[in-house]
JSON list of C-alpha atoms in Angstrom, two decimals:
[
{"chain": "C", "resi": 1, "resn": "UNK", "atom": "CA", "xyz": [-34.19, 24.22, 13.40]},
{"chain": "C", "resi": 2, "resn": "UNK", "atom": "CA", "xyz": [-30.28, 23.93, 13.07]},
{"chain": "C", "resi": 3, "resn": "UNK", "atom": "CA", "xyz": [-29.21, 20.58, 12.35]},
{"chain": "C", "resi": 4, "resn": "UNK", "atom": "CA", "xyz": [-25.56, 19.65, 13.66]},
{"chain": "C", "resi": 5, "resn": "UNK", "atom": "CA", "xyz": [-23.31, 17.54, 11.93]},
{"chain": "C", "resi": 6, "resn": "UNK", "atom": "CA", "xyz": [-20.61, 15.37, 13.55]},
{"chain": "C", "resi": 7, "resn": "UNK", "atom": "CA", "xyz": [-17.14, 17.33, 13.01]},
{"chain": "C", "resi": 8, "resn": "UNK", "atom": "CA", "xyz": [-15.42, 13.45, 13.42]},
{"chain": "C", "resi": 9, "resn": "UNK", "atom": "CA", "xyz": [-16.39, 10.31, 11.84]},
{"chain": "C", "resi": 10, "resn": "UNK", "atom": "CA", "xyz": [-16.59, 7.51, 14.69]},
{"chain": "C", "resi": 11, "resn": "UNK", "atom": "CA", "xyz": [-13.68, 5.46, 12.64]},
{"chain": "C", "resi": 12, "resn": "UNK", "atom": "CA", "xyz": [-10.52, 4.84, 14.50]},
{"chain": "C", "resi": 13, "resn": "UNK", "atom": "CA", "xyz": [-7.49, 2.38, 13.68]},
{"chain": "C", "resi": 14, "resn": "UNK", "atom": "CA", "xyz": [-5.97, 0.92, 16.71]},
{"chain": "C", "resi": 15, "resn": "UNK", "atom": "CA", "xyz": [-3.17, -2.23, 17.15]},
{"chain": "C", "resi": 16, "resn": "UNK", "atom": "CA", "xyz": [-4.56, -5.03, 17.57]},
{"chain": "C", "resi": 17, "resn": "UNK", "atom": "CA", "xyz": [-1.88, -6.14, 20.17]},
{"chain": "C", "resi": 18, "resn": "UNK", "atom": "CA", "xyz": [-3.14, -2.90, 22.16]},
{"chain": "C", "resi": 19, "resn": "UNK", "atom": "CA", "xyz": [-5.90, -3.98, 24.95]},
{"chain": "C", "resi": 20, "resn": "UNK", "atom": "CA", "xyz": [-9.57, -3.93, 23.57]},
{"chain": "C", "resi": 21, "resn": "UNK", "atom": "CA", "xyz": [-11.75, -0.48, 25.26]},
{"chain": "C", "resi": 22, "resn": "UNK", "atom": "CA", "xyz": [-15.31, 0.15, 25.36]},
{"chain": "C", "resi": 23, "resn": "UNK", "atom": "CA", "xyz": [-15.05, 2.98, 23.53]},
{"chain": "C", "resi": 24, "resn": "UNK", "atom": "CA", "xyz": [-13.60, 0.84, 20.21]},
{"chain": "C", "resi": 25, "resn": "UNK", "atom": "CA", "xyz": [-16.80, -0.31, 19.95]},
{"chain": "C", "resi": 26, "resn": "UNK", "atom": "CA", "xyz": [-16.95, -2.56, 16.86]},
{"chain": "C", "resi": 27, "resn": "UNK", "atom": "CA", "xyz": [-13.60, -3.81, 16.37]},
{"chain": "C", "resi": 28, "resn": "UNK", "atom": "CA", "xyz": [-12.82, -5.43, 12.98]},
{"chain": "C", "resi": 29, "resn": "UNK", "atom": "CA", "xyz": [-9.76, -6.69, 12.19]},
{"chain": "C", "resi": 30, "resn": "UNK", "atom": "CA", "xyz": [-8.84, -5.91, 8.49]},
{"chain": "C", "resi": 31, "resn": "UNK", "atom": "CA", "xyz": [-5.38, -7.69, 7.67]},
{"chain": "C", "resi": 32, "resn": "UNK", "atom": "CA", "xyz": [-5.22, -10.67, 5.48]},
{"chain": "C", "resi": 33, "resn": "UNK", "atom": "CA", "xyz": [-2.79, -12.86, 7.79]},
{"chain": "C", "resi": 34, "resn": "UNK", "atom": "CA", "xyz": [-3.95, -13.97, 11.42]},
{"chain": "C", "resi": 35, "resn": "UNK", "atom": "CA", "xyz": [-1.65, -11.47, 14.50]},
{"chain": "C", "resi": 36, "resn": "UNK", "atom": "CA", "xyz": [1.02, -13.61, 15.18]},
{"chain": "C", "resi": 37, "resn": "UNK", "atom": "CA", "xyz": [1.27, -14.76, 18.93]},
{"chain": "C", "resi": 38, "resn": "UNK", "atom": "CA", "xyz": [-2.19, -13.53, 19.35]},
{"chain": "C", "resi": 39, "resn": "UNK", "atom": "CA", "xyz": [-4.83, -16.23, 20.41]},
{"chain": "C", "resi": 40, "resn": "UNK", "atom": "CA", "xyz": [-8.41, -15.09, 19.15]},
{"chain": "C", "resi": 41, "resn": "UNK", "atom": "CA", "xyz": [-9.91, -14.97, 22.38]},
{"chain": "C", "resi": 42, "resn": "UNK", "atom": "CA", "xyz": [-7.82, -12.03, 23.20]},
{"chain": "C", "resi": 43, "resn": "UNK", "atom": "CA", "xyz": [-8.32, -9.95, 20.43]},
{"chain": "C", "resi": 44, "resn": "UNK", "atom": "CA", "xyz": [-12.10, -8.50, 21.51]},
{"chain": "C", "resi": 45, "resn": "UNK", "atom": "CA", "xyz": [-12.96, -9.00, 17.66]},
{"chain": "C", "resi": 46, "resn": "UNK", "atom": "CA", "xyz": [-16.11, -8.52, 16.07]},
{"chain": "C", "resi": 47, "resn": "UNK", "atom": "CA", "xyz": [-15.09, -9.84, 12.75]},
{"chain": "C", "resi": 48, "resn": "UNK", "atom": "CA", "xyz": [-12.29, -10.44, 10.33]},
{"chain": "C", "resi": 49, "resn": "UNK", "atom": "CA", "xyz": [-12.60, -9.26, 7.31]},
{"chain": "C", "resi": 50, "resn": "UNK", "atom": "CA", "xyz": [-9.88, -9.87, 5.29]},
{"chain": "C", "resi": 51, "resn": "UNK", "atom": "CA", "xyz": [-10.91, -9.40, 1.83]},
{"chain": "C", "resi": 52, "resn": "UNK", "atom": "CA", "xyz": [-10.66, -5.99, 2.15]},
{"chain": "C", "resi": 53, "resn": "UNK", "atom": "CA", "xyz": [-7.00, -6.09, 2.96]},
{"chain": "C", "resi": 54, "resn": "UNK", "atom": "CA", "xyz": [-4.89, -5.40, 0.96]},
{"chain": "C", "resi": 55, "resn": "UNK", "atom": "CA", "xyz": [-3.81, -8.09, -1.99]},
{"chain": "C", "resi": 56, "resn": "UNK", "atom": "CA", "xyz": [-0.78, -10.71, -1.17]},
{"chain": "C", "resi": 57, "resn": "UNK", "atom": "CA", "xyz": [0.91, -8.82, -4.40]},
{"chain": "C", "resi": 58, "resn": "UNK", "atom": "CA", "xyz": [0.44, -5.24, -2.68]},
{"chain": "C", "resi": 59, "resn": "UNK", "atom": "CA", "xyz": [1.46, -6.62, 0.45]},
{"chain": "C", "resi": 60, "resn": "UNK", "atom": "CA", "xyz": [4.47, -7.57, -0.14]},
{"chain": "C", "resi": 61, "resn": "UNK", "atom": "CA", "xyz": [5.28, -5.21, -2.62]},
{"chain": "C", "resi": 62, "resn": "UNK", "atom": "CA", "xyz": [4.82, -2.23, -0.06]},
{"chain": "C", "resi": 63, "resn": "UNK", "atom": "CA", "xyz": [6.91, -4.30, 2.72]},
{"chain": "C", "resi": 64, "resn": "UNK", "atom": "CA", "xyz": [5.88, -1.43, 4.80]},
{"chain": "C", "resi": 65, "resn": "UNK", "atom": "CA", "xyz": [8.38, 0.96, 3.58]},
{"chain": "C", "resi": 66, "resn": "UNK", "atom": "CA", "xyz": [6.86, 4.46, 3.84]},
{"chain": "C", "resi": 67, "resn": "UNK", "atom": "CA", "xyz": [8.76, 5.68, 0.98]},
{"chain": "C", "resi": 68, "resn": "UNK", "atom": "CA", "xyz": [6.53, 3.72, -0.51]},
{"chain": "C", "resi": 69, "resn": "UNK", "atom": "CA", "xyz": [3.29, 4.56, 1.12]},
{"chain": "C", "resi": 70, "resn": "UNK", "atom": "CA", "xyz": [2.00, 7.49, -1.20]},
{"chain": "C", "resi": 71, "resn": "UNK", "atom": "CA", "xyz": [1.77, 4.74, -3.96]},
{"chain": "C", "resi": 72, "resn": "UNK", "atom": "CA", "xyz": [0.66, 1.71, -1.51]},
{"chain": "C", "resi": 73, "resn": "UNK", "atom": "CA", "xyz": [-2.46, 4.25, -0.81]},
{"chain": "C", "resi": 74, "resn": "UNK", "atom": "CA", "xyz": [-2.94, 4.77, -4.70]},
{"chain": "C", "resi": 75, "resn": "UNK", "atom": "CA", "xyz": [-2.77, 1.43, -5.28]},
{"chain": "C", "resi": 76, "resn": "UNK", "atom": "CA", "xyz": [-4.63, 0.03, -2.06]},
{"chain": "C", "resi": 77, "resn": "UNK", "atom": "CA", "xyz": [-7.58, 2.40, -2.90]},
{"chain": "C", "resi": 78, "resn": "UNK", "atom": "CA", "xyz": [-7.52, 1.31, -6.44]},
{"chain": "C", "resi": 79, "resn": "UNK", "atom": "CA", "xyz": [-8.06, -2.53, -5.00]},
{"chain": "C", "resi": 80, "resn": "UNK", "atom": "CA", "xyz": [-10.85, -0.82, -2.54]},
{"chain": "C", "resi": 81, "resn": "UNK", "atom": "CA", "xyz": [-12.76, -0.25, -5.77]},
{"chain": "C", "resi": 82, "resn": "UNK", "atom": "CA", "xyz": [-13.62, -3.80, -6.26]},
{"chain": "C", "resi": 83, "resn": "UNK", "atom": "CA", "xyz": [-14.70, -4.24, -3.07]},
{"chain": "C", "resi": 84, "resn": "UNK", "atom": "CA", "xyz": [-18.06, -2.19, -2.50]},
{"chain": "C", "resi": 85, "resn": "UNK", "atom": "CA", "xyz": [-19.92, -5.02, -0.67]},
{"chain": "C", "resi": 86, "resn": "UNK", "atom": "CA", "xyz": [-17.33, -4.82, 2.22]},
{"chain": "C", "resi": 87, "resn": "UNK", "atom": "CA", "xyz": [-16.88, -1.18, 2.14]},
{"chain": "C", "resi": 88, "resn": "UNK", "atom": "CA", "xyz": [-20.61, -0.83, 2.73]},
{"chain": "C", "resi": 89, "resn": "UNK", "atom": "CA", "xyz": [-20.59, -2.90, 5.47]},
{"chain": "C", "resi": 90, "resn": "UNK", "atom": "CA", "xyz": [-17.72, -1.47, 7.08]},
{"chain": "C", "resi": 91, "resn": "UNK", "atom": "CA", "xyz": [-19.91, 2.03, 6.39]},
{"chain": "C", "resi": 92, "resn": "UNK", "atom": "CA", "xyz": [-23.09, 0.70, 7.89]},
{"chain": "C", "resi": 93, "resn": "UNK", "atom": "CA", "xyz": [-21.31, -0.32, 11.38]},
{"chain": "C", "resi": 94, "resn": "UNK", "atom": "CA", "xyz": [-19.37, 3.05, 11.51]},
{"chain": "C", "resi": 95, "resn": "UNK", "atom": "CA", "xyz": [-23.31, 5.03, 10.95]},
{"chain": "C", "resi": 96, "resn": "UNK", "atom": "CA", "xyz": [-24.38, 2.24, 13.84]},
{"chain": "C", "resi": 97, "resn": "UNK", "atom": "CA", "xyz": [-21.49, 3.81, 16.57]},
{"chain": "C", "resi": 98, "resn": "UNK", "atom": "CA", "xyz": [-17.82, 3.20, 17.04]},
{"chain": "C", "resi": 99, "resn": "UNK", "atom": "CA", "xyz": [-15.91, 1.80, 14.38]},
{"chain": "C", "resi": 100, "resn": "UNK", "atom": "CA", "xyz": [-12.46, 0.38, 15.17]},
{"chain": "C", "resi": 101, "resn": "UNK", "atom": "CA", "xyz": [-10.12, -0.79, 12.42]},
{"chain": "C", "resi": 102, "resn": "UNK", "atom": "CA", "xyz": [-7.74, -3.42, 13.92]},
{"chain": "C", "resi": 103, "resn": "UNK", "atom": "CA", "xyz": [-4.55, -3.80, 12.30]},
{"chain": "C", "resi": 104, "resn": "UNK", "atom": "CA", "xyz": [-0.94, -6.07, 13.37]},
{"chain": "C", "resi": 105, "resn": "UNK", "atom": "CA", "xyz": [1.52, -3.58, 11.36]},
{"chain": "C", "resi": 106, "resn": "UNK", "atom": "CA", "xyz": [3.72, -1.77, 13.79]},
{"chain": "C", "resi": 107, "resn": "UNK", "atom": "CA", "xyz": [4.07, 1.70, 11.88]},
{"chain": "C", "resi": 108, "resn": "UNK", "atom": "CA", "xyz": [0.60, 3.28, 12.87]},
{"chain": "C", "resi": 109, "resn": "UNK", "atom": "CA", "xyz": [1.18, 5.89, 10.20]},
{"chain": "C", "resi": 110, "resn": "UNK", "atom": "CA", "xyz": [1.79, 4.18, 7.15]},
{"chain": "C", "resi": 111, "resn": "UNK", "atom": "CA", "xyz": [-0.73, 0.66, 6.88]},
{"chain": "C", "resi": 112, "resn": "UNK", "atom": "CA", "xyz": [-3.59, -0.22, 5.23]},
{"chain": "C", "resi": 113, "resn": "UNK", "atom": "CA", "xyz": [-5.94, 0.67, 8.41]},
{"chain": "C", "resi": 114, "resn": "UNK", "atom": "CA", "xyz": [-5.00, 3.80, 7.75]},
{"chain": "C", "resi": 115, "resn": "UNK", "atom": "CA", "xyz": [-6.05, 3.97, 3.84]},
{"chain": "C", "resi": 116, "resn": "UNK", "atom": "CA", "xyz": [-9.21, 2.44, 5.11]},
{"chain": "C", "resi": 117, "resn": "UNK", "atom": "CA", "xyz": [-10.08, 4.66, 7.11]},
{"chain": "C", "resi": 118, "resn": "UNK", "atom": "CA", "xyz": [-9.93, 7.07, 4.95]},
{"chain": "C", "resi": 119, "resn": "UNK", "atom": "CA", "xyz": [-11.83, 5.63, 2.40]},
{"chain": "C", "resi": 120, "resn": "UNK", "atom": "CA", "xyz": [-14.43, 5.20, 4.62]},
{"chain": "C", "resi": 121, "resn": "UNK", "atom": "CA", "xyz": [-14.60, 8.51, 6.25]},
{"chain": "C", "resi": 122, "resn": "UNK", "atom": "CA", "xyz": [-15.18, 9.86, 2.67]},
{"chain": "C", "resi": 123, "resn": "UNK", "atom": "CA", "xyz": [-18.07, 7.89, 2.19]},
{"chain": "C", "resi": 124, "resn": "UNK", "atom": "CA", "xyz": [-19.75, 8.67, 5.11]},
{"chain": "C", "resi": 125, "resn": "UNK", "atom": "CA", "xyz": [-19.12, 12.93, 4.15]},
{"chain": "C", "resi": 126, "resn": "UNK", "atom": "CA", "xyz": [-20.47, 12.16, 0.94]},
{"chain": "C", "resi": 127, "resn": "UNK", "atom": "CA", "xyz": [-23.25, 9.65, 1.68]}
]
């Protein structure tokens, strides 16, 4: 018998201004400070998690300037290391179905949802 892996991990990242889907499934918002001009009701959360945002430090340190995003990401994933208790929730929900990693920035390139993500997706190859 041929066993088939998925060739995609069910992570995504997704504004959390943008309307909540179905197809988010779990939706956890993973930014430190509450959306501004967003009333909780709205945002189709399952959670917020925000110790595993990045620090206040790193925060405003990267400023999101994607010049500085390749260190941000070494840095970010360096914080990440700490937090193994989160990270293995976050991995538990993404084995369970959809996994959607809510974020305010407004560069969907260059933000922590992004590092997270692929954090995650790493564990889930290797786990």
């Amino acid at each position: 018998m041929l066993l088939i892996m998925p060739t995609s991990v069910p992570i995504r990242t997704k504004r959390v201004y943008e309307a909540p889907e179905p197809a988010d499934g779990t939706r956890i918002l993973i930014d430190r400070l509450w959306p501004r001009g967003l009333a909780k009701a709205d945002a189709g959360l399952a959670e917020w998690l925000k110790d595993v945002a990045p620090s206040d430090e790193l925060r405003h340190w990267f400023g999101h300037d994607p010049s500085r995003f390749a260190e941000f990401t070494r840095r970010y994933r360096a914080e990440l290391a700490d937090k193994a208790d989160d990270l293995d929730r976050l991995e538990a929900l993404a084995r369970k179905g959809p996994l959607t990693l809510v974020y305010a920035a407004h560069d969907a390139e260059h933000n922590n949802a992004q590092v997270l993500a692929d954090v995650l997706r790493e564990r889930l190859a290797h786990g």
